């Protein structure tokens, strides 16, 4: 199975078109001469490109390869993940986006300084950089390795082509180029998957025949309501645990939040969440349908069992080359689809890493830096992270079985970061000491479970057996989970003690680790002296706790900052967009127009720009 000339032409056109979009935005508009344009697209993007970019970042090459293999191996239970998309997008749309957008942030982690302190901001930034650097090399190397194994295309040639093209258009065109290439690559991804499904279903005798064979092979799963958190996939793990994975991605991940912040208005940012919802359902359906078409072709005699491929990840490409081998151009279209997923995720990683490095680690130490120098440095950071990505791809090639552990570790970092933002946004009494200790506890718990799971499987089986792969890309970031688990057709004994702890379903990792951050953070905050309402920066707490704790005596509510509801303050300040202070927030003097509640004389500022959504409307909708 090898590429034809037409296939190579189609694949090359994808790379040329992606690079061309970057070159276009390098020489049009403001020509990327300001950090506002380079990092935030001048806050001028409309709803549709933002939503398609959000989708492309979520749908990486890892997901394109993994979802059909999951359905082929384990059946359609994975399809219930779509139930988590509703709350996973509704909550960011009406809670996280209004808070971040009105604060006029560039980096998500600026919020942590406004809410807590500079040390919490740096901890969050370093954690994010760590997870993205690990992931970049893996998402670049994994599809190239699968392609090399099935088609014989040169491995490092594919890695270099992807890495250099992605670095080129991200460095030249900034976030505008990243978003519009995501739009183009999303169309390619839909076309590639659809082509494989249509041709494969036709060869199998139609969709009805595909479904019949899947039913006969017990691949059509019913509603599994087992509440056991140790079960890998049930309705509860996918629909409830999946919500926390989605929140870690669409709520607080820098790569996704940066797209919200590039929107022209708050309404456009919120609408992008609603638009991406049906698109996600279509993408999930395409991945699952491809898995059923694969099963209808091979049945129980999988290419993996016959030795044609070495891992599940290579099965999808083998199937594509097998089905489309007599149709020149279509294999190239699917490989373009696969590499579009990789390019969209990697470019998002480059841009978001350049943003947080610039805004969180460099600008605070060089406040007098000129705009021209800051923009040039931002482009240099994007270029530098591109080279780091190629280096990480080489390291990923040396990891062997550790590659799976590295991806699992990446997936678990999203949970503690989600817990950190929830701690600040929903609990007014949480302080900076509690935030740092909570994040440390969440990361410790994540690594304990992840490494414990990996080691226990090594001890049980001698070496990890790559028999089943479940992939959920929440990332570029922010939450990617790829766990390779050993499954058995025989009934497994009930696990107890630490082995049961290590066997927690990977879908619960984000919920478990974020809950750890919140609980530890609240306890430490109460022990070290809870924050007082007058010390909070207006607009950094979502006004919900005062209503929920109405039953507590007033003296307790006063200690928890809930006597005077924060929504009053937020509504008064909602008439003007919050601006980041030019100097250290902790040293910024209070406005002479504000009293201790921060609302006096706000009625006089009627000439300020107004935000479009009111908190009271959001609460009613929720």
Coordinates of C-alpha atoms in Angstrom, one line a residue:
X1 CA 0.0 0.0 0.0
X2 CA 1.7 3.2 -1.2
X3 CA 0.7 6.7 -2.2
X4 CA 0.1 7.6 -5.8
X5 CA 1.2 10.8 -7.5
X6 CA -2.3 12.3 -7.0
X7 CA -2.2 11.5 -3.3
X8 CA 1.2 13.3 -2.9
X9 CA -0.2 16.3 -4.8
X10 CA -3.3 16.6 -2.5
X11 CA -1.2 16.2 0.6
X12 CA 1.3 18.9 -0.6
X13 CA -1.6 21.3 -1.5
X14 CA -2.7 21.1 2.1
X15 CA 0.7 22.2 3.4
X16 CA 1.0 24.9 0.7
X17 CA -2.5 26.3 1.4
X18 CA -1.8 26.4 5.2
X19 CA 1.5 28.2 4.7
X20 CA -0.2 30.6 2.2
X21 CA -2.8 31.7 4.7
X22 CA 0.0 32.6 7.1
X23 CA 1.9 34.6 4.5
X24 CA -1.3 36.4 3.5
X25 CA -1.9 37.6 7.0
X26 CA 1.7 38.6 7.4
X27 CA 1.3 41.2 4.6
X28 CA -2.3 42.2 5.1
X29 CA -4.3 44.2 7.6
X30 CA -2.0 45.5 10.4
X31 CA 0.7 43.1 9.2
X32 CA 1.1 41.7 12.7
X33 CA 2.9 44.8 14.0
X34 CA 1.3 44.8 17.5
X35 CA 0.9 42.1 20.1
X36 CA -2.8 42.8 20.1
X37 CA -3.0 41.7 16.5
X38 CA -0.5 38.9 16.7
X39 CA -1.8 37.2 19.9
X40 CA -5.5 38.2 19.9
X41 CA -6.3 38.9 16.2
X42 CA -7.1 42.5 17.2
X43 CA -10.2 41.1 19.0
X44 CA -11.9 41.3 15.6
X45 CA -13.0 37.7 14.9
X46 CA -16.6 36.7 14.2
X47 CA -18.5 33.7 15.6
X48 CA -18.2 31.2 12.7
X49 CA -14.4 31.1 12.3
X50 CA -13.9 31.1 16.1
X51 CA -16.3 28.1 16.5
X52 CA -14.6 26.1 13.7
X53 CA -11.2 26.9 15.2
X54 CA -12.4 25.7 18.6
X55 CA -13.6 22.5 16.9
X56 CA -10.3 21.9 15.0
X57 CA -8.3 22.3 18.1
X58 CA -10.4 19.7 19.8
X59 CA -10.3 17.3 16.9
X60 CA -6.6 16.4 16.7
X61 CA -5.0 13.7 14.7
X62 CA -4.9 11.6 17.8
X63 CA -8.7 11.6 18.0
X64 CA -9.1 10.9 14.3
X65 CA -7.0 7.8 14.7
X66 CA -8.3 6.7 18.1
X67 CA -12.1 7.1 18.0
X68 CA -12.7 4.6 15.1
X69 CA -10.3 2.1 16.8
X70 CA -12.2 2.5 20.1
X71 CA -15.5 1.8 18.4
X72 CA -14.1 -1.2 16.4
X73 CA -12.6 -2.8 19.5
X74 CA -15.1 -2.0 22.3
X75 CA -18.4 -1.0 20.6
X76 CA -20.5 2.2 20.5
X77 CA -20.5 3.0 24.3
X78 CA -18.0 5.7 23.6
X79 CA -20.7 7.5 21.6
X80 CA -22.4 8.6 24.8
X81 CA -19.5 11.0 25.3
X82 CA -21.7 13.4 23.2
X83 CA -24.0 13.8 26.2
X84 CA -21.2 15.6 28.0
X85 CA -20.9 18.3 25.3
X86 CA -24.1 20.1 26.3
X87 CA -23.1 21.1 29.9
X88 CA -19.4 21.1 28.8
X89 CA -20.2 24.0 26.5
X90 CA -23.1 25.7 28.3
X91 CA -21.2 26.3 31.5
X92 CA -18.2 28.0 29.7
X93 CA -20.6 30.1 27.6
X94 CA -22.4 31.6 30.6
X95 CA -19.8 31.5 33.4
X96 CA -16.2 31.4 32.2
X97 CA -16.5 33.5 29.0
X98 CA -18.3 36.5 30.6
X99 CA -15.7 36.7 33.4
X100 CA -12.7 36.4 31.2
X101 CA -14.0 38.6 28.4
X102 CA -15.0 41.5 30.7
X103 CA -11.6 41.4 32.4
X104 CA -10.1 42.1 29.0
X105 CA -7.4 39.5 29.5
X106 CA -4.7 38.3 27.0
X107 CA -3.6 35.3 29.0
X108 CA -6.0 33.2 31.1
X109 CA -3.5 33.2 33.9
X110 CA -3.7 36.9 34.3
X111 CA -7.0 36.1 36.0
X112 CA -5.1 34.1 38.7
X113 CA -3.1 37.2 39.6
X114 CA -6.2 39.4 39.7
X115 CA -8.0 36.9 41.9
X116 CA -5.1 35.6 44.0
X117 CA -1.5 36.7 43.6
X118 CA 1.4 36.8 41.2
X119 CA 2.8 33.5 42.6
X120 CA -0.4 31.7 41.8
X121 CA -0.3 33.1 38.2
X122 CA 3.2 31.8 37.7
X123 CA 2.3 28.4 39.1
X124 CA -0.6 28.1 36.7
X125 CA 1.5 29.3 33.7
X126 CA 4.4 26.9 34.4
X127 CA 1.9 24.0 34.7
X128 CA 0.3 24.9 31.4
X129 CA 3.7 25.2 29.6
X130 CA 4.8 21.8 31.0
X131 CA 1.6 20.0 29.6
X132 CA 1.8 21.7 26.2
X133 CA 5.5 21.0 25.6
X134 CA 4.9 17.3 26.4
X135 CA 2.0 17.1 24.1
X136 CA 3.3 19.0 21.1
X137 CA 6.0 16.4 20.2
X138 CA 3.6 13.5 20.7
X139 CA 0.8 14.9 18.5
X140 CA 3.4 15.6 15.8
X141 CA 5.1 12.2 16.0
X142 CA 2.2 9.9 16.4
X143 CA 0.4 10.4 13.1
X144 CA 3.7 10.5 11.2
X145 CA 4.6 7.1 12.8
X146 CA 1.3 5.6 11.8
X147 CA 1.7 6.9 8.3
X148 CA 5.2 5.6 7.9
X149 CA 4.2 2.1 9.2
X150 CA 1.2 1.8 6.7
X151 CA 2.3 3.7 3.6
X152 CA 6.1 3.8 3.8
X153 CA 6.2 7.6 3.7
X154 CA 9.4 8.8 5.2
X155 CA 8.8 9.3 9.0
X156 CA 11.1 12.3 9.6
X157 CA 10.2 13.9 6.3
X158 CA 6.6 14.0 7.4
X159 CA 7.5 15.3 10.9
X160 CA 9.7 18.1 9.5
X161 CA 7.2 19.1 6.8
X162 CA 4.4 19.4 9.4
X163 CA 6.5 21.1 12.0
X164 CA 8.1 23.6 9.7
X165 CA 4.9 24.6 7.9
X166 CA 3.1 25.0 11.1
X167 CA 5.9 27.1 12.6
X168 CA 5.9 29.2 9.4
X169 CA 2.3 30.2 9.3
X170 CA 2.0 30.6 13.1
X171 CA 5.0 32.9 13.3
X172 CA 4.1 35.0 10.2
X173 CA 0.4 35.3 10.5
X174 CA -0.3 35.2 14.3
X175 CA -3.7 34.2 15.7
X176 CA -5.6 35.3 12.6
X177 CA -3.6 32.8 10.5
X178 CA -4.1 30.1 13.1
X179 CA -7.9 30.6 13.2
X180 CA -8.4 30.7 9.4
X181 CA -6.1 27.7 8.7
X182 CA -8.2 25.9 11.3
X183 CA -11.3 26.8 9.3
X184 CA -9.7 25.4 6.1
X185 CA -8.4 22.3 8.0
X186 CA -11.8 21.6 9.5
X187 CA -13.3 21.4 6.1
X188 CA -10.5 19.0 5.0
X189 CA -11.1 16.9 8.1
X190 CA -14.9 16.6 7.4
X191 CA -14.2 15.8 3.7
X192 CA -11.6 13.1 4.4
X193 CA -13.7 11.3 7.0
X194 CA -16.9 11.5 5.0
X195 CA -15.1 10.1 1.9
X196 CA -13.9 7.1 3.8
X197 CA -17.3 6.4 5.4
X198 CA -19.2 6.7 2.1
X199 CA -16.8 4.5 0.1
X200 CA -16.5 1.9 2.9
X201 CA -20.2 1.7 3.5
X202 CA -20.8 1.3 -0.3
X203 CA -18.3 -1.5 -0.5
X204 CA -19.9 -3.2 2.6
X205 CA -23.4 -3.1 1.0
X206 CA -24.9 0.0 2.4
X207 CA -25.4 1.6 5.9
X208 CA -28.1 -0.9 6.8
X209 CA -25.7 -3.8 6.2
X210 CA -23.0 -2.0 8.2
X211 CA -25.4 -1.6 11.2
X212 CA -26.6 -5.3 10.9
X213 CA -23.0 -6.7 11.0
X214 CA -22.2 -4.4 14.0
X215 CA -25.3 -5.7 15.8
X216 CA -24.4 -9.3 15.1
X217 CA -20.9 -8.7 16.4
X218 CA -22.2 -7.1 19.6
X219 CA -20.7 -3.7 18.7
X220 CA -23.9 -1.7 19.2
X221 CA -23.9 -1.0 22.9
X222 CA -26.9 -0.3 25.1
X223 CA -27.2 2.2 27.9
X224 CA -24.7 1.0 30.5
X225 CA -25.9 2.5 33.8
X226 CA -23.3 0.8 36.1
X227 CA -22.2 3.6 38.6
X228 CA -18.9 1.9 39.3
X229 CA -16.1 4.5 38.7
X230 CA -13.6 1.7 38.0
X231 CA -15.5 0.7 34.9
X232 CA -13.7 2.2 31.9
X233 CA -16.7 3.3 29.9
X234 CA -20.3 3.6 31.2
X235 CA -23.0 6.2 30.6
X236 CA -22.0 8.0 33.9
X237 CA -18.3 8.0 33.2
X238 CA -18.7 9.4 29.7
X239 CA -21.6 11.8 30.3
X240 CA -20.7 13.1 33.8
X241 CA -16.9 12.6 33.9
X242 CA -16.8 13.9 30.3
X243 CA -18.3 17.2 31.5
X244 CA -15.2 17.9 33.6
X245 CA -12.9 17.0 30.7
X246 CA -14.8 19.4 28.5
X247 CA -14.7 22.2 31.1
X248 CA -10.9 21.7 31.4
X249 CA -10.7 22.2 27.6
X250 CA -13.4 24.8 26.7
X251 CA -13.6 26.6 30.1
X252 CA -10.0 27.4 31.2
X253 CA -7.6 26.1 28.5
X254 CA -5.5 29.0 27.2
X255 CA -5.7 27.8 23.6
X256 CA -9.5 27.9 23.6
X257 CA -10.0 31.0 25.9
X258 CA -7.6 32.9 23.5
X259 CA -10.1 32.3 20.7
X260 CA -13.0 33.6 22.9
X261 CA -11.0 36.7 23.7
X262 CA -10.3 37.3 20.0
X263 CA -14.0 37.7 19.3
X264 CA -15.4 41.1 18.4
X265 CA -18.0 41.1 21.2
X266 CA -18.9 39.0 24.2
X267 CA -22.0 37.9 22.4
X268 CA -19.9 36.5 19.5
X269 CA -17.7 34.6 22.0
X270 CA -20.8 33.0 23.7
X271 CA -22.4 32.2 20.3
X272 CA -19.2 30.4 19.2
X273 CA -19.8 27.9 22.0
X274 CA -23.3 27.2 20.8
X275 CA -22.2 26.8 17.2
X276 CA -19.5 24.4 18.0
X277 CA -21.9 22.1 19.8
X278 CA -23.7 20.5 16.8
X279 CA -20.3 20.4 15.0
X280 CA -18.9 18.3 17.8
X281 CA -21.8 15.9 17.6
X282 CA -21.2 15.5 13.8
X283 CA -17.4 14.9 14.4
X284 CA -18.2 12.3 17.1
X285 CA -20.7 10.6 14.8
X286 CA -18.2 10.5 11.9
X287 CA -15.5 8.9 14.1
X288 CA -18.0 6.3 15.4
X289 CA -19.4 5.5 12.0
X290 CA -15.9 5.0 10.6
X291 CA -15.3 2.4 13.4
X292 CA -18.5 0.6 12.5
X293 CA -17.6 0.5 8.8
X294 CA -14.2 -0.9 9.8
X295 CA -15.9 -3.7 11.7
X296 CA -18.2 -4.5 8.8
X297 CA -15.1 -5.0 6.7
X298 CA -12.9 -7.0 9.0
X299 CA -15.2 -8.4 11.6
X300 CA -13.3 -10.2 14.4
X301 CA -10.2 -10.7 12.1
X302 CA -8.7 -7.3 12.7
X303 CA -5.5 -6.2 10.9
X304 CA -3.9 -6.0 14.4
X305 CA -4.6 -9.7 15.0
X306 CA -3.3 -10.7 11.6
X307 CA 0.0 -8.8 12.2
X308 CA -0.6 -6.2 9.4
X309 CA -0.2 -3.4 11.9
X310 CA 1.5 -3.2 15.3
X311 CA -0.9 -1.0 17.3
X312 CA -4.6 0.1 17.2
X313 CA -3.5 3.6 16.1
X314 CA -2.3 2.2 12.8
X315 CA -5.5 0.3 12.1
X316 CA -7.5 3.3 10.8
X317 CA -4.8 4.2 8.2
X318 CA -4.5 0.6 7.1
X319 CA -8.3 0.5 6.7
X320 CA -8.2 3.8 4.7
X321 CA -5.5 2.5 2.3
X322 CA -7.3 -0.8 1.9
X323 CA -10.7 0.7 1.1
X324 CA -9.5 3.6 -1.1
X325 CA -6.5 1.9 -2.8
X326 CA -8.4 1.8 -6.2
X327 CA -9.4 5.5 -5.9
X328 CA -6.4 7.7 -6.5
X329 CA -6.5 10.9 -4.5
X330 CA -8.8 9.8 -1.8
X331 CA -6.0 8.3 0.4
X332 CA -4.2 11.6 0.0
X333 CA -7.4 13.4 1.1
X334 CA -7.7 11.3 4.3
X335 CA -4.0 11.8 5.1
X336 CA -4.5 15.5 4.5
X337 CA -7.5 15.2 7.0
X338 CA -5.2 13.5 9.5
X339 CA -2.4 16.0 9.2
X340 CA -5.0 18.9 9.3
X341 CA -5.9 17.7 12.8
X342 CA -2.3 17.7 13.8
X343 CA -1.5 21.1 12.3
X344 CA -4.6 22.8 13.9
X345 CA -3.6 21.4 17.4
X346 CA 0.1 22.2 17.1
X347 CA -0.4 25.7 15.8
X348 CA -2.8 26.4 18.7
X349 CA -0.1 25.2 21.1
X350 CA 2.5 27.5 19.5
X351 CA 0.3 30.5 19.7
X352 CA -1.0 29.9 23.2
X353 CA 2.5 29.1 24.6
X354 CA 3.9 32.3 23.0
X355 CA 1.0 34.3 24.6
X356 CA 1.4 33.0 28.1
X357 CA 5.2 33.2 28.0
X358 CA 5.0 36.8 26.8
X359 CA 2.1 38.0 29.1
X360 CA 2.9 36.1 32.2
X361 CA 6.7 35.6 32.3
X362 CA 8.2 38.4 30.3
X363 CA 6.0 41.6 30.3
X364 CA 5.6 41.8 34.1
X365 CA 9.4 42.1 34.4
X366 CA 9.8 44.5 31.5
X367 CA 6.9 46.9 31.7
X368 CA 8.6 49.6 29.6
X369 CA 9.1 47.3 26.6
X370 CA 8.0 49.0 23.4
X371 CA 5.2 47.5 21.4
X372 CA 7.4 46.8 18.4
X373 CA 9.9 44.9 20.5
X374 CA 7.2 43.0 22.3
X375 CA 5.6 41.9 19.0
X376 CA 9.0 40.8 17.6
X377 CA 9.7 38.9 20.7
X378 CA 6.3 37.2 20.5
X379 CA 7.1 36.0 17.0
X380 CA 10.4 34.8 18.2
X381 CA 8.7 32.8 21.0
X382 CA 6.3 31.2 18.5
X383 CA 9.3 30.2 16.3
X384 CA 11.2 28.9 19.3
X385 CA 8.4 26.7 20.5
X386 CA 8.2 25.4 16.9
X387 CA 11.8 24.2 17.2
X388 CA 11.1 22.8 20.7
X389 CA 8.2 20.8 19.1
X390 CA 10.5 19.2 16.6
X391 CA 12.9 18.3 19.5
X392 CA 10.0 16.8 21.5
X393 CA 9.0 14.7 18.5
X394 CA 12.5 13.2 18.5
X395 CA 12.2 12.5 22.2
X396 CA 8.8 10.9 21.7
X397 CA 10.3 8.6 19.2
X398 CA 12.7 7.3 21.9
X399 CA 9.9 6.8 24.5
X400 CA 8.5 3.5 23.3
X401 CA 5.8 2.3 25.7
X402 CA 6.4 5.4 27.9
X403 CA 4.7 7.4 25.2
X404 CA 1.4 6.2 26.5
X405 CA 2.3 7.3 30.0
X406 CA 3.3 10.7 28.8
X407 CA 0.0 11.2 27.1
X408 CA -1.9 10.1 30.2
X409 CA 0.1 12.5 32.3
X410 CA -0.8 15.3 29.9
X411 CA -4.5 14.5 30.1
X412 CA -4.5 14.6 33.9
X413 CA -2.9 18.1 34.2
X414 CA -6.1 19.7 32.9
X415 CA -8.1 18.7 36.0
X416 CA -6.0 20.5 38.6
X417 CA -5.9 23.6 36.4
X418 CA -9.7 23.5 36.1
X419 CA -9.9 23.1 39.9
X420 CA -7.7 26.1 40.4
X421 CA -9.9 28.4 38.3
X422 CA -13.1 27.0 39.9
X423 CA -11.6 27.7 43.4
X424 CA -11.1 31.4 42.5
X425 CA -14.3 31.9 40.5
X426 CA -16.9 30.3 42.8
X427 CA -15.4 30.6 46.4
X428 CA -14.9 34.2 47.6
X429 CA -13.1 33.1 50.8
X430 CA -10.3 31.1 49.0
X431 CA -6.9 32.8 49.3
X432 CA -3.6 32.5 47.5
X433 CA -2.0 30.1 50.0
X434 CA -5.0 27.8 49.6
X435 CA -4.8 28.1 45.8
X436 CA -1.1 27.1 45.6
X437 CA -1.5 24.2 48.1
X438 CA -4.7 23.0 46.3
X439 CA -2.9 23.0 42.9
X440 CA 0.1 21.1 44.4
X441 CA -2.3 18.6 45.9
X442 CA -4.2 18.1 42.7
X443 CA -1.1 17.6 40.6
X444 CA 0.3 15.2 43.2
X445 CA -2.9 13.2 43.1
X446 CA -3.0 13.2 39.3
X447 CA 0.6 11.9 39.1
X448 CA 0.0 9.3 41.8
X449 CA -3.0 7.8 40.1
X450 CA -1.5 8.0 36.6
X451 CA 1.9 6.6 37.4
X452 CA 0.4 4.0 39.8
X453 CA -1.9 2.8 37.1
X454 CA 1.0 2.5 34.6
X455 CA 3.3 0.7 37.1
X456 CA 0.5 -1.7 38.3
X457 CA -0.1 -2.8 34.7
X458 CA 3.6 -3.3 34.1
X459 CA 3.8 -5.5 37.2
X460 CA 0.7 -7.5 36.2
X461 CA 1.5 -8.1 32.6
X462 CA 5.3 -7.7 32.5
X463 CA 5.0 -5.3 29.6
X464 CA 2.1 -3.1 28.6
X465 CA -0.1 -4.8 26.0
X466 CA -1.6 -2.3 23.5
X467 CA -5.0 -3.8 23.1
X468 CA -7.4 -0.9 23.4
X469 CA -7.0 2.8 22.9
X470 CA -9.4 5.5 24.1
X471 CA -8.7 9.0 22.9
X472 CA -10.3 12.3 23.8
X473 CA -8.5 15.4 22.6
X474 CA -9.2 18.3 24.7
X475 CA -6.3 20.0 23.8
X476 CA -4.3 21.6 22.4
X477 CA -5.2 21.7 24.8
X478 CA -6.0 21.5 27.6
X479 CA -7.3 18.2 28.3
X480 CA -6.0 15.3 26.1
X481 CA -6.5 11.8 27.4
X482 CA -5.0 8.8 25.6
X483 CA -4.9 5.8 27.8
X484 CA -4.0 2.3 26.5
X485 CA -5.6 -0.2 28.8
X486 CA -5.4 -3.9 29.0
X487 CA -8.8 -5.5 28.5
X488 CA -9.9 -9.1 28.8
X489 CA -12.8 -11.0 27.6
X490 CA -13.0 -12.9 30.9
X491 CA -14.6 -11.6 34.1
X492 CA -12.1 -9.7 36.1
X493 CA -11.9 -10.1 39.9
X494 CA -13.1 -7.2 42.0
X495 CA -10.1 -5.0 42.8
X496 CA -9.5 -3.6 46.3
X497 CA -7.1 -1.2 48.1
X498 CA -4.6 0.7 46.0
X499 CA -5.2 -1.4 42.9
X500 CA -8.8 -0.2 42.9
X501 CA -7.6 3.3 43.3
X502 CA -5.2 3.0 40.4
X503 CA -8.0 1.4 38.3
X504 CA -10.2 4.6 38.3
X505 CA -11.6 5.2 34.9
X506 CA -9.5 7.8 33.0
X507 CA -12.8 9.7 32.3
X508 CA -13.0 10.5 36.0
X509 CA -9.4 11.9 36.3
X510 CA -10.4 15.5 35.6
X511 CA -13.3 15.5 38.0
X512 CA -11.3 13.7 40.8
X513 CA -8.2 16.0 40.5
X514 CA -10.2 19.2 40.2
X515 CA -12.2 18.3 43.3
X516 CA -9.0 17.6 45.1
X517 CA -7.8 21.1 44.3
X518 CA -11.0 22.7 45.5
X519 CA -11.3 20.8 48.7
X520 CA -7.7 21.2 49.8
X521 CA -7.7 24.9 48.7
X522 CA -10.8 25.7 50.8
X523 CA -9.6 23.9 53.9
X524 CA -6.2 25.6 53.7
X525 CA -7.9 29.0 53.1
X526 CA -10.1 28.6 56.2
X527 CA -7.1 27.6 58.3
X528 CA -4.8 30.4 57.1
X529 CA -7.4 33.2 57.2
X530 CA -10.1 33.4 54.5
X531 CA -10.2 36.3 52.0
X532 CA -12.4 39.3 52.7
X533 CA -14.8 40.7 50.2
X534 CA -13.2 44.2 50.3
X535 CA -9.9 42.6 49.2
X536 CA -11.3 40.9 46.1
X537 CA -10.8 42.4 42.6
X538 CA -14.3 43.3 41.2
X539 CA -15.5 40.9 38.5
X540 CA -13.2 37.9 39.4
X541 CA -15.9 36.0 41.4
X542 CA -19.0 34.6 39.7
X543 CA -22.0 35.6 41.8
X544 CA -23.6 32.3 42.8
X545 CA -22.4 31.3 46.2
X546 CA -24.4 33.9 48.2
X547 CA -27.7 32.5 46.7
X548 CA -26.8 28.9 47.3
X549 CA -25.8 29.5 51.0
X550 CA -28.9 31.4 51.9
X551 CA -29.7 29.0 54.7
X552 CA -26.6 29.7 56.8
X553 CA -26.7 32.2 59.7
X554 CA -25.5 35.7 58.8
X555 CA -22.4 35.5 60.9
X556 CA -21.2 32.5 59.0
X557 CA -22.1 34.0 55.7
X558 CA -20.2 37.1 56.6
X559 CA -17.0 35.1 57.3
X560 CA -17.5 33.5 53.8
X561 CA -17.9 36.9 52.0
X562 CA -21.5 36.1 51.2
X563 CA -23.5 38.7 53.2
X564 CA -23.3 41.3 50.4
X565 CA -23.8 39.5 47.2
X566 CA -21.1 40.0 44.7
X567 CA -23.5 40.2 41.8
X568 CA -24.5 43.7 42.9
X569 CA -20.9 44.8 42.4
X570 CA -20.6 42.9 39.1
X571 CA -23.8 44.4 37.7
X572 CA -22.6 47.9 38.5
X573 CA -19.3 47.3 36.9
X574 CA -20.7 45.4 33.9
X575 CA -21.4 48.8 32.2
X576 CA -17.7 49.3 31.6
X577 CA -15.1 46.7 30.5
X578 CA -12.5 45.9 33.1
X579 CA -9.0 46.9 32.1
X580 CA -5.9 45.2 33.3
X581 CA -3.7 47.5 35.4
X582 CA -0.5 48.6 33.8
X583 CA 1.5 47.8 36.9
X584 CA 1.4 45.1 39.5
X585 CA -2.1 44.5 40.6
X586 CA -1.1 44.1 44.2
X587 CA 0.3 47.6 44.2
X588 CA -2.5 49.3 42.3
X589 CA -4.3 52.0 44.3
X590 CA -8.0 51.9 44.6
X591 CA -9.9 54.3 42.5
X592 CA -10.9 57.5 44.4
X593 CA -14.4 57.2 42.9
X594 CA -14.9 53.8 44.6
X595 CA -15.9 53.3 48.2
X596 CA -15.0 50.0 50.0
X597 CA -17.7 48.2 48.1
X598 CA -16.3 49.4 44.7
X599 CA -19.6 50.7 43.3
X600 CA -20.0 54.4 44.3
X601 CA -20.4 56.9 41.5
X602 CA -20.5 54.1 38.9
X603 CA -23.9 55.5 37.8
X604 CA -22.1 58.7 36.5
X605 CA -20.0 56.7 34.0
X606 CA -22.8 56.2 31.5
X607 CA -20.6 57.2 28.6
X608 CA -18.4 54.1 28.9
X609 CA -18.7 51.1 26.5
X610 CA -21.3 48.6 27.7
X611 CA -21.1 44.8 27.9
X612 CA -23.9 43.0 26.2
X613 CA -24.9 40.4 28.8
X614 CA -25.9 40.9 32.3
X615 CA -25.2 38.5 35.1
X616 CA -28.8 38.4 36.1
X617 CA -29.7 37.1 32.6
X618 CA -27.1 34.5 32.8
X619 CA -28.3 33.3 36.2
X620 CA -31.9 33.1 34.9
X621 CA -30.7 31.1 31.9
X622 CA -28.8 28.7 34.1

